[in-house]
CSV table of C-alpha atoms in Angstrom, one decimal:
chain,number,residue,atom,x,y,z
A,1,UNK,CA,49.8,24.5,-8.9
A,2,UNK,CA,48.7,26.6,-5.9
A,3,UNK,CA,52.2,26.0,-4.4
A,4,UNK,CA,54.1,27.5,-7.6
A,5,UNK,CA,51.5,30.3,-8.0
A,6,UNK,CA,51.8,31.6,-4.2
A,7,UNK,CA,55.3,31.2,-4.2
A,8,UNK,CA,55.7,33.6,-7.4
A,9,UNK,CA,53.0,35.8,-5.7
A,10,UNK,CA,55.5,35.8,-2.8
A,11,UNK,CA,58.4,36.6,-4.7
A,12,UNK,CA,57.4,39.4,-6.4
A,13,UNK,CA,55.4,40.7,-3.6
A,14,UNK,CA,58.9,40.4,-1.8
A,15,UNK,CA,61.3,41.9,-4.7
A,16,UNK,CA,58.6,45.2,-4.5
A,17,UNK,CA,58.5,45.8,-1.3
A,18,UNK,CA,62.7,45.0,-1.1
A,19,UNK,CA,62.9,47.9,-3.5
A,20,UNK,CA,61.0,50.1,-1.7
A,21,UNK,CA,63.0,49.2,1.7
A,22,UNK,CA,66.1,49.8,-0.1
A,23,UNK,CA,65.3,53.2,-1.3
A,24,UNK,CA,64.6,54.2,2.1
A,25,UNK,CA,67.4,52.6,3.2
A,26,UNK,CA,69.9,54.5,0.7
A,27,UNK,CA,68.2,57.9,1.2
A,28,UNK,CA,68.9,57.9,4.7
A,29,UNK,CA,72.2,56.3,4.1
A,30,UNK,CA,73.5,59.0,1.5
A,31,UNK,CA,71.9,61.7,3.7
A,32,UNK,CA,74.1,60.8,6.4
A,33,UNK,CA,77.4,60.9,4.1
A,34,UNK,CA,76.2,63.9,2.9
A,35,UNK,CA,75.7,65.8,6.0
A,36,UNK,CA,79.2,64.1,7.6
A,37,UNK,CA,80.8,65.7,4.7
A,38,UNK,CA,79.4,69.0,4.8
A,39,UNK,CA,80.2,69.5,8.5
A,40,UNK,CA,83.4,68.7,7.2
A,41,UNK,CA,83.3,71.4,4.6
A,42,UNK,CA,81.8,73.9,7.0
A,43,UNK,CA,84.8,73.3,9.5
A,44,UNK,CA,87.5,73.0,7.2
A,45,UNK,CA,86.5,76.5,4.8
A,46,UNK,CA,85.9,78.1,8.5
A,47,UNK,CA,89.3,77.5,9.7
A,48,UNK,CA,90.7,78.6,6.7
A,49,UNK,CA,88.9,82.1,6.9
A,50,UNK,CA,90.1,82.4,11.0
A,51,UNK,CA,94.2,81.4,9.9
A,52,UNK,CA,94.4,83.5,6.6
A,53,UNK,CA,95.4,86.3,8.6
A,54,UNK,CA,97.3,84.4,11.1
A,55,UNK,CA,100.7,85.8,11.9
A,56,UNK,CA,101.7,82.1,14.0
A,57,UNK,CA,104.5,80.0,11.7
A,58,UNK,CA,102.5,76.8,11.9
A,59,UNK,CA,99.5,79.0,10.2
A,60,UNK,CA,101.5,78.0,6.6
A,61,UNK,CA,101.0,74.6,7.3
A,62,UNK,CA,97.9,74.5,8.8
A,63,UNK,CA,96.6,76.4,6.1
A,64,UNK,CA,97.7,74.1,3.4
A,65,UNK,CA,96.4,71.1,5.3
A,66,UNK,CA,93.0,72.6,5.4
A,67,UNK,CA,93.1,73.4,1.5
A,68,UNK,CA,93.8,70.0,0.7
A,69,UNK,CA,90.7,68.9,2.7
A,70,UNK,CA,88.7,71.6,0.9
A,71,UNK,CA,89.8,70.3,-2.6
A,72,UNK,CA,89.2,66.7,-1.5
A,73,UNK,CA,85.6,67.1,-0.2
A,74,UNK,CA,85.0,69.4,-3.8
A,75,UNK,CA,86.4,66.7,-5.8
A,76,UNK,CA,84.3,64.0,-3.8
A,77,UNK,CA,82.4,61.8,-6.0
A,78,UNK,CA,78.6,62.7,-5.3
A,79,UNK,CA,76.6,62.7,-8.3
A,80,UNK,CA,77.7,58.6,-8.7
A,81,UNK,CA,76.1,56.5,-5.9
A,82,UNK,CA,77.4,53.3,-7.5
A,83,UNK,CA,81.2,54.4,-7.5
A,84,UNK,CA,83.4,51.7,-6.4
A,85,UNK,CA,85.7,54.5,-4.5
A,86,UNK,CA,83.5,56.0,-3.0
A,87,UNK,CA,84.2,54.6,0.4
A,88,UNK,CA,88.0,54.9,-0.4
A,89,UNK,CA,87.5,58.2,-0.8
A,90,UNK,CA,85.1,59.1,2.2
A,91,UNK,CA,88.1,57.0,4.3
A,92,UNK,CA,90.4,59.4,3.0
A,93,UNK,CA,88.4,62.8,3.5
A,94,UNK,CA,87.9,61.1,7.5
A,95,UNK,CA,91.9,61.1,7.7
A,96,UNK,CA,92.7,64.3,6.9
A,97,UNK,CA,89.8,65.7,8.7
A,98,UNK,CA,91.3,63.8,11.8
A,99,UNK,CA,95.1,64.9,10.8
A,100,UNK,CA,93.8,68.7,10.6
């Protein structure tokens, strides 16, 4: 009897403190995400103010690439932290990042 009962004290002593460490652990998670993908934001919506004016003929291109980084990072999926592409995406927002 004093087995069974200190094992289920155990268990759900475990299962609330395992929720609590896994709060933590996807705050500072997410956070992370979220500030890797507003640095990209920043950088991507900077560059695209600096080459509007551009005269250079690779500006064009340049300036499209950057665009389609800006409307990938505004149509990233942040308000679902249980969406099964979310990593797809974030893969896809590092790429073009790298590419521009």
């Amino acid at each position: 009897r004093f087995r069974g009962e200190g094992y289920m004290e155990g268990f759900e002593e475990g299962e609330r403190i395992g929720i609590i460490e896994g709060r933590c652990h996807g705050a500072v998670h997410g956070g992370k995400i979220a500030s890797e993908v507003a640095f990209y934001y920043g950088f991507a919506f900077t560059w695209k103010c600096l080459l509007q004016n551009s005269t250079d003929v690779k500006a064009g291109k340049r300036l499209k690439t950057l665009e389609t980084l800006i409307g990938m990072i505004q149509n990233f999926s942040h308000s679902d932290p249980a969406s099964t592409t979310l990593q797809d995406d974030l893969d896809k927002v590092r790429s073009k990042f790298r590419q521009v």
